[in-house]
């Protein structure tokens, strides 16, 4: 996709109905879910920026997972609008992205998957 989003919206997700007053085992804004996924952010000293990724969503639906990336510029203290990298075609926050930076300074975004039903990239 490689398009700029018009703002920041994290995915809303719920899992495992609990049939009690809590409704679900867990639910809510889970743009950086799950704890096993890491890292979501990396500071790059060469450019004085912290790059981050998260599970975003569209303006029309809080249940359509988009892989998003942006950065915090420590010099200007600004955060530009995020870039949409991929529509994962699911609402499962287990598929949130993670990132890495190689020795040459290239940023790599990895698309995870919950099980084997959907592809990883």
mmCIF file of C-alpha atoms in Angstrom:
data_model
loop_
_atom_site.group_PDB
_atom_site.id
_atom_site.type_symbol
_atom_site.label_atom_id
_atom_site.label_comp_id
_atom_site.label_asym_id
_atom_site.label_seq_id
_atom_site.Cartn_x
_atom_site.Cartn_y
_atom_site.Cartn_z
ATOM 1 C CA UNK A 1 0.000 0.000 0.000
ATOM 2 C CA UNK A 2 2.691 2.506 1.041
ATOM 3 C CA UNK A 3 0.161 5.291 1.644
ATOM 4 C CA UNK A 4 -0.016 7.917 4.386
ATOM 5 C CA UNK A 5 -2.820 7.465 6.887
ATOM 6 C CA UNK A 6 -4.842 10.503 7.936
ATOM 7 C CA UNK A 7 -4.099 9.847 11.609
ATOM 8 C CA UNK A 8 -3.398 7.266 14.294
ATOM 9 C CA UNK A 9 -5.965 4.542 14.992
ATOM 10 C CA UNK A 10 -5.035 1.292 16.718
ATOM 11 C CA UNK A 11 -6.900 -1.951 16.113
ATOM 12 C CA UNK A 12 -9.635 -2.975 18.561
ATOM 13 C CA UNK A 13 -9.653 -6.686 19.265
ATOM 14 C CA UNK A 14 -11.380 -9.166 21.518
ATOM 15 C CA UNK A 15 -10.838 -12.846 22.197
ATOM 16 C CA UNK A 16 -12.503 -15.699 24.035
ATOM 17 C CA UNK A 17 -15.988 -14.743 25.259
ATOM 18 C CA UNK A 18 -16.095 -15.276 29.024
ATOM 19 C CA UNK A 19 -19.880 -15.393 29.519
ATOM 20 C CA UNK A 20 -19.606 -13.186 32.610
ATOM 21 C CA UNK A 21 -19.595 -9.470 33.462
ATOM 22 C CA UNK A 22 -16.204 -9.051 31.735
ATOM 23 C CA UNK A 23 -17.621 -10.278 28.383
ATOM 24 C CA UNK A 24 -14.192 -11.340 26.973
ATOM 25 C CA UNK A 25 -10.999 -12.838 28.381
ATOM 26 C CA UNK A 26 -9.245 -9.785 26.957
ATOM 27 C CA UNK A 27 -10.280 -6.968 24.667
ATOM 28 C CA UNK A 28 -9.724 -3.328 23.778
ATOM 29 C CA UNK A 29 -7.154 -1.248 21.950
ATOM 30 C CA UNK A 30 -4.470 -3.792 21.114
ATOM 31 C CA UNK A 31 -2.296 -2.030 18.526
ATOM 32 C CA UNK A 32 0.866 -3.358 20.180
ATOM 33 C CA UNK A 33 -0.463 -6.784 21.160
ATOM 34 C CA UNK A 34 0.878 -9.340 22.007
ATOM 35 C CA UNK A 35 3.655 -9.331 24.617
ATOM 36 C CA UNK A 36 5.538 -11.994 22.637
ATOM 37 C CA UNK A 37 5.846 -9.647 19.659
ATOM 38 C CA UNK A 38 8.891 -7.429 19.916
ATOM 39 C CA UNK A 39 10.276 -5.007 19.224
ATOM 40 C CA UNK A 40 7.639 -2.498 18.218
ATOM 41 C CA UNK A 41 10.088 0.424 18.451
ATOM 42 C CA UNK A 42 13.818 0.965 17.864
ATOM 43 C CA UNK A 43 15.924 4.079 18.429
ATOM 44 C CA UNK A 44 18.430 4.818 15.623
ATOM 45 C CA UNK A 45 21.202 7.059 16.898
ATOM 46 C CA UNK A 46 22.538 7.833 13.381
ATOM 47 C CA UNK A 47 19.372 9.773 12.526
ATOM 48 C CA UNK A 48 18.178 10.541 16.083
ATOM 49 C CA UNK A 49 14.775 8.957 15.439
ATOM 50 C CA UNK A 50 12.751 6.241 17.138
ATOM 51 C CA UNK A 51 10.970 4.131 14.543
ATOM 52 C CA UNK A 52 7.847 2.230 15.575
ATOM 53 C CA UNK A 53 5.187 -0.009 14.109
ATOM 54 C CA UNK A 54 1.748 -1.072 15.293
ATOM 55 C CA UNK A 55 -1.518 -2.656 14.269
ATOM 56 C CA UNK A 56 -3.670 0.137 12.930
ATOM 57 C CA UNK A 57 -7.065 0.216 11.317
ATOM 58 C CA UNK A 58 -9.081 2.093 8.727
ATOM 59 C CA UNK A 59 -11.178 5.190 9.333
ATOM 60 C CA UNK A 60 -14.332 3.168 8.622
ATOM 61 C CA UNK A 61 -13.635 0.037 10.661
ATOM 62 C CA UNK A 62 -11.865 -0.590 13.957
ATOM 63 C CA UNK A 63 -11.649 -4.284 13.055
ATOM 64 C CA UNK A 64 -9.535 -4.295 9.853
ATOM 65 C CA UNK A 65 -5.827 -4.771 10.645
ATOM 66 C CA UNK A 66 -3.377 -2.477 8.856
ATOM 67 C CA UNK A 67 0.373 -2.654 9.412
ATOM 68 C CA UNK A 68 1.543 0.892 10.169
ATOM 69 C CA UNK A 69 4.968 2.476 10.637
ATOM 70 C CA UNK A 70 6.205 5.924 11.645
ATOM 71 C CA UNK A 71 8.855 7.576 13.802
ATOM 72 C CA UNK A 72 9.506 10.131 16.500
ATOM 73 C CA UNK A 73 12.088 12.732 15.435
ATOM 74 C CA UNK A 74 14.038 13.617 18.573
ATOM 75 C CA UNK A 75 15.484 16.823 17.011
ATOM 76 C CA UNK A 76 12.173 18.347 15.941
ATOM 77 C CA UNK A 77 10.109 16.513 18.586
ATOM 78 C CA UNK A 78 7.524 15.635 15.936
ATOM 79 C CA UNK A 79 5.737 12.483 14.832
ATOM 80 C CA UNK A 80 4.581 12.418 11.195
ATOM 81 C CA UNK A 81 1.439 10.650 10.097
ATOM 82 C CA UNK A 82 1.960 6.894 9.830
ATOM 83 C CA UNK A 83 2.491 4.988 6.603
ATOM 84 C CA UNK A 84 0.162 2.087 5.820
ATOM 85 C CA UNK A 85 2.311 -0.833 4.700
ATOM 86 C CA UNK A 86 -0.153 -3.685 4.429
ATOM 87 C CA UNK A 87 -3.799 -4.576 4.877
ATOM 88 C CA UNK A 88 -3.542 -7.968 6.601
ATOM 89 C CA UNK A 89 -7.139 -8.874 5.627
ATOM 90 C CA UNK A 90 -7.979 -9.945 9.186
ATOM 91 C CA UNK A 91 -9.162 -8.455 12.468
ATOM 92 C CA UNK A 92 -6.772 -10.617 14.531
ATOM 93 C CA UNK A 93 -4.325 -8.501 16.554
ATOM 94 C CA UNK A 94 -2.094 -11.588 16.848
ATOM 95 C CA UNK A 95 -0.950 -10.554 13.338
ATOM 96 C CA UNK A 96 0.477 -7.176 14.454
ATOM 97 C CA UNK A 97 3.838 -6.231 12.887
ATOM 98 C CA UNK A 98 7.292 -6.064 14.467
ATOM 99 C CA UNK A 99 10.426 -4.322 13.219
ATOM 100 C CA UNK A 100 14.198 -4.509 13.048
ATOM 101 C CA UNK A 101 17.037 -2.340 11.734
ATOM 102 C CA UNK A 102 20.009 -3.915 9.973
ATOM 103 C CA UNK A 103 23.674 -2.850 10.115
ATOM 104 C CA UNK A 104 23.221 -0.585 7.072
ATOM 105 C CA UNK A 105 20.328 1.292 8.680
ATOM 106 C CA UNK A 106 17.527 -0.309 6.673
ATOM 107 C CA UNK A 107 14.262 -0.706 8.547
ATOM 108 C CA UNK A 108 12.606 -4.115 8.227
ATOM 109 C CA UNK A 109 8.944 -4.678 9.103
ATOM 110 C CA UNK A 110 7.837 -8.272 9.676
ATOM 111 C CA UNK A 111 4.225 -9.361 9.309
ATOM 112 C CA UNK A 112 3.397 -12.038 11.866
ATOM 113 C CA UNK A 113 0.587 -14.594 11.724
ATOM 114 C CA UNK A 114 -1.646 -16.329 14.231
ATOM 115 C CA UNK A 115 -1.261 -19.969 13.213
ATOM 116 C CA UNK A 116 -0.871 -21.094 9.614
ATOM 117 C CA UNK A 117 -4.169 -19.950 8.046
ATOM 118 C CA UNK A 118 -2.756 -16.565 6.943
ATOM 119 C CA UNK A 119 0.616 -15.706 5.421
ATOM 120 C CA UNK A 120 3.517 -14.027 7.171
ATOM 121 C CA UNK A 121 5.802 -11.645 5.274
#
